[in-house]
mmCIF file of C-alpha atoms in Angstrom:
data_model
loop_
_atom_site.group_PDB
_atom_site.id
_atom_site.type_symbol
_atom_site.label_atom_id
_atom_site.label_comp_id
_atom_site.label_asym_id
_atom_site.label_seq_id
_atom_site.Cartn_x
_atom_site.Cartn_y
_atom_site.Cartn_z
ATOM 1 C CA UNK E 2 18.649 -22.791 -46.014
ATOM 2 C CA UNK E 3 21.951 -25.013 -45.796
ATOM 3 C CA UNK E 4 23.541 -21.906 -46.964
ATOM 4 C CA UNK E 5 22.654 -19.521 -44.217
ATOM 5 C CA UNK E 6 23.538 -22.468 -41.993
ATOM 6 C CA UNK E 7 26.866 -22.127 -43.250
ATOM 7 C CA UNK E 8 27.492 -18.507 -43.532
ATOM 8 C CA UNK E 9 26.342 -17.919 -39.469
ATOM 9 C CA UNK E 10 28.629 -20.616 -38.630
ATOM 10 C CA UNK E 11 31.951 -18.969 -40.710
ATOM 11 C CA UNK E 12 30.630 -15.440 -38.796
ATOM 12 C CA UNK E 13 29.867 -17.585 -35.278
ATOM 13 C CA UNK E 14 33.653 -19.186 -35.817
ATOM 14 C CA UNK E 15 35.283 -15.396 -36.837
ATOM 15 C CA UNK E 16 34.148 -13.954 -33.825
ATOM 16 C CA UNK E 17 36.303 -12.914 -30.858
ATOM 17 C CA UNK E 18 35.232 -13.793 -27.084
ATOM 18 C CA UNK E 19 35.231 -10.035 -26.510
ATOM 19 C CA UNK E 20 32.604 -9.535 -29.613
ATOM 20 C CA UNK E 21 30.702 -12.358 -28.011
ATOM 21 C CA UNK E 22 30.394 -10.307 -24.782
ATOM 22 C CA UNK E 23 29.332 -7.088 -26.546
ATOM 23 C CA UNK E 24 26.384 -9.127 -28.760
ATOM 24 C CA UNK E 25 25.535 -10.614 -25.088
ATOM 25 C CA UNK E 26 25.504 -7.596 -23.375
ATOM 26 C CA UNK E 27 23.706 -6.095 -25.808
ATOM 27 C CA UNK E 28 20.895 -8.660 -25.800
ATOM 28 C CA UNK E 29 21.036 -8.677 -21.727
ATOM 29 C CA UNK E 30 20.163 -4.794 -21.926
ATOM 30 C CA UNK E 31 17.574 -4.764 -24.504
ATOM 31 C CA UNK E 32 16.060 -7.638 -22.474
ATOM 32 C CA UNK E 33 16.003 -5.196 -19.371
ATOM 33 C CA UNK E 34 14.492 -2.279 -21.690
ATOM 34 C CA UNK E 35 11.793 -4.731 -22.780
ATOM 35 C CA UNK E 36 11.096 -5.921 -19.429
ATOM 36 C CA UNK E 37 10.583 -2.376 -17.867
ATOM 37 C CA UNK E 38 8.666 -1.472 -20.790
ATOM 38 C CA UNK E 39 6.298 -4.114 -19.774
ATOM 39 C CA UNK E 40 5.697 -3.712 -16.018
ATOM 40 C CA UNK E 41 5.422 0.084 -16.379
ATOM 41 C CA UNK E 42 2.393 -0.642 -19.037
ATOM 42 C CA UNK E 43 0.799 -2.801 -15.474
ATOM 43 C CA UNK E 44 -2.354 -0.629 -14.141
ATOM 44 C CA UNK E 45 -2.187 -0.213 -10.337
ATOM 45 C CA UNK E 46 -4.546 -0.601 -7.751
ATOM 46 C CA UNK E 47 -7.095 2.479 -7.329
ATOM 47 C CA UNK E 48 -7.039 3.526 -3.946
ATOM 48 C CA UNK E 49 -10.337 5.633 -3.678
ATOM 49 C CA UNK E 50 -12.010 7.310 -0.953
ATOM 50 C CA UNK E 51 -13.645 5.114 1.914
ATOM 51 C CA UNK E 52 -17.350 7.045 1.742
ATOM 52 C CA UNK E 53 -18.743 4.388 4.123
ATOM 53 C CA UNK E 54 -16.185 4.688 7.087
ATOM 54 C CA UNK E 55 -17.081 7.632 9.261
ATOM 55 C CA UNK E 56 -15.705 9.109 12.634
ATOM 56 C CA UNK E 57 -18.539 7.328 14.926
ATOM 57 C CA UNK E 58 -17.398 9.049 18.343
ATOM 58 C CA UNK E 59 -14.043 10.383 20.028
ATOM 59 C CA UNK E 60 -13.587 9.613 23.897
ATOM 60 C CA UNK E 61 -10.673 10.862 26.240
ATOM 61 C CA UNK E 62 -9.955 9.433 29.591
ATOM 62 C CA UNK E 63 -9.891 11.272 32.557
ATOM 63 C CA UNK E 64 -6.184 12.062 32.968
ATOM 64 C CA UNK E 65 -6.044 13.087 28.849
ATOM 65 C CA UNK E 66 -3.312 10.172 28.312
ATOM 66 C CA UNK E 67 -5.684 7.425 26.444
ATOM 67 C CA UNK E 68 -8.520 7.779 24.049
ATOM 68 C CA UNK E 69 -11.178 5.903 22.489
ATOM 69 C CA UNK E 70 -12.452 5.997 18.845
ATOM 70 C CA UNK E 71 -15.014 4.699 17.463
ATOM 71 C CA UNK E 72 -15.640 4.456 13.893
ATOM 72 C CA UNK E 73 -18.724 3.087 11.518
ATOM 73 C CA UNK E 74 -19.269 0.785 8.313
ATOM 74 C CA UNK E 75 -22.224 2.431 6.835
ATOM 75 C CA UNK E 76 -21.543 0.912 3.468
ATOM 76 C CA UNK E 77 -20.274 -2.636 2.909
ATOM 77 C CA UNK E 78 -18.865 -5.006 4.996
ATOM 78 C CA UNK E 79 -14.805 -4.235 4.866
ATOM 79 C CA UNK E 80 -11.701 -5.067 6.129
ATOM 80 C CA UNK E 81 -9.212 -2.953 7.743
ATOM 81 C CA UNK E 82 -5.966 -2.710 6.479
ATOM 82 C CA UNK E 83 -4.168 0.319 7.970
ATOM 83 C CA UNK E 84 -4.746 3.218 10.248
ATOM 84 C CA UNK E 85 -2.060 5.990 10.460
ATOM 85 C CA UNK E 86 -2.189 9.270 13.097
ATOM 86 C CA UNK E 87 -1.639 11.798 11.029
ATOM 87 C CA UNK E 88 -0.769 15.447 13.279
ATOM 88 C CA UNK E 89 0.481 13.670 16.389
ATOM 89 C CA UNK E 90 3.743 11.934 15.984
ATOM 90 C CA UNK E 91 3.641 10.851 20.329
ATOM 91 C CA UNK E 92 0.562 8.805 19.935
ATOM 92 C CA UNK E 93 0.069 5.205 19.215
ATOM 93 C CA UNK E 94 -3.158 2.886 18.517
ATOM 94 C CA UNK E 95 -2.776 0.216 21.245
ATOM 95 C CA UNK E 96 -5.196 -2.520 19.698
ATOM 96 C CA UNK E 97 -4.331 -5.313 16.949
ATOM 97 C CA UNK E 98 -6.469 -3.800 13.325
ATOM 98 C CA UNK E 99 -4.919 -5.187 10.828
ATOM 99 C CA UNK E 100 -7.509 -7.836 9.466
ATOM 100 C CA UNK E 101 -10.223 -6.785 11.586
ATOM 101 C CA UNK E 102 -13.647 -7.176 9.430
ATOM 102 C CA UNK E 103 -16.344 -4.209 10.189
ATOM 103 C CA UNK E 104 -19.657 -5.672 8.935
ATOM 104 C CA UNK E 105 -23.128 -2.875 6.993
ATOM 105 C CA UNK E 106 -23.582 -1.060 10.420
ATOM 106 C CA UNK E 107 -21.496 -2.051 12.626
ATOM 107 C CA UNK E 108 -18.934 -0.088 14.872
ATOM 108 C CA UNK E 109 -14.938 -0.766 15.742
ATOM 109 C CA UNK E 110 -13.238 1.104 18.630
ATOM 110 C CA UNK E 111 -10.015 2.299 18.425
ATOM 111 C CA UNK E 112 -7.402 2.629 21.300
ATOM 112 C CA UNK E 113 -5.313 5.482 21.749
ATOM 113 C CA UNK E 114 -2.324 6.151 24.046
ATOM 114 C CA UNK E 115 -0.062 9.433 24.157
ATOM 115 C CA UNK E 116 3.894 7.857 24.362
ATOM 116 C CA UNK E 117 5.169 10.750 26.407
ATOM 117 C CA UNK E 118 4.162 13.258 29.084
ATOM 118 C CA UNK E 119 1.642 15.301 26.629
ATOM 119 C CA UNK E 120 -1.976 15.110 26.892
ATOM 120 C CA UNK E 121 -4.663 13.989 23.967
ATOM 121 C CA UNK E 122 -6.311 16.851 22.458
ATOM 122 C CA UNK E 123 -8.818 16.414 19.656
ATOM 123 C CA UNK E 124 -7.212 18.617 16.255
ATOM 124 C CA UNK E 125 -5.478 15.539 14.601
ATOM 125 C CA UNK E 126 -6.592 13.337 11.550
ATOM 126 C CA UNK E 127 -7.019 9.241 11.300
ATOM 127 C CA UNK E 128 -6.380 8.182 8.194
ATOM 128 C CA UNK E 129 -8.169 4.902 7.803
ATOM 129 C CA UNK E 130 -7.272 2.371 4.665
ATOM 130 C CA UNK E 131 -9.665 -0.804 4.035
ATOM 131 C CA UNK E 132 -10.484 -3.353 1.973
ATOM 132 C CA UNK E 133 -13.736 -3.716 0.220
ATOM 133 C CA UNK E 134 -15.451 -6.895 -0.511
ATOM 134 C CA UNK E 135 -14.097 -6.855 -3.935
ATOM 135 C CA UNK E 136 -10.584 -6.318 -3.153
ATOM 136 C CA UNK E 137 -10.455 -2.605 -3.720
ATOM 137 C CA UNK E 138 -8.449 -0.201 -1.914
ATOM 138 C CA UNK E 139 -10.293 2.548 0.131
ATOM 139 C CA UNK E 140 -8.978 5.664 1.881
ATOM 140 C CA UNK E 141 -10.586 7.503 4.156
ATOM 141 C CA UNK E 142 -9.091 10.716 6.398
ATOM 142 C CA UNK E 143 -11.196 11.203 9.608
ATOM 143 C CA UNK E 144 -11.088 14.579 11.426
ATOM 144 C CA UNK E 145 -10.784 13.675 15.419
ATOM 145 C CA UNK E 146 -12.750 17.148 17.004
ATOM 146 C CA UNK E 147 -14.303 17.670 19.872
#
């Protein structure tokens, strides 16, 4: 054992500051390979398909610049955690969602104003993302028709 001692210290005392860099380099980027190895083995969250959120009903004011949706929890209680307007890129929701728990039943409006001078025709699609009582991930696309 003293013997190796000795030999790695002759070799550690031989070597050049440049070597030194190359064997520390070398360990840096096999570190880096390892570590990407790693976090690409890491599962990711399922999103899967929100089966309990449906399109409830679909209201447009008078004057065709604001809606109202309403949509339904028919499964279990969740939490919403994103709604995109998918097909209309002049509309914005005008309520606070994020964080907004929909209880087994229960109903949460939506409020819907067109940004320019167009009106709000039904033909686009709300794409809904909650957050079950488990923690999982749910997507759901609603259809906005008449």
């Amino acid at each position: 054992m003293e013997e190796l001692l000795e030999q790695a210290k002759d070799i550690a005392s031989q070597l050049s500051i440049q070597e030194w860099a190359y064997i520390g380099g070398g360990f840096l980027f096999f570190l880096i390979i390892i570590m990407a190895i790693r976090r690409s083995g890491r599962k990711k969250t399922p999103v899967g398909k929100a089966k309990s959120i449906r399109l409830h009903s679909f209201q447009i004011a008078p004057l065709g610049r604001d809606a109202f949706v309403k949509i339904k929890n028919l499964g279990e209680p969740a939490t919403l955690s994103e709604l995109k307007i998918i097909g209309r890129d002049d509309m914005v929701i005008k309520n606070a969602y994020a964080g907004q728990k929909i209880a087994h039943n229960k109903e949460y409006g939506i409020f819907l104003e067109v940004a320019g001078n167009n009106k709000i025709q039904a033909g686009f699609t709300l794409e809904v993302t909650v957050l079950g009582p488990n923690g999982q991930v749910q997507k759901s696309a609603l259809k906005v028709a008449n």
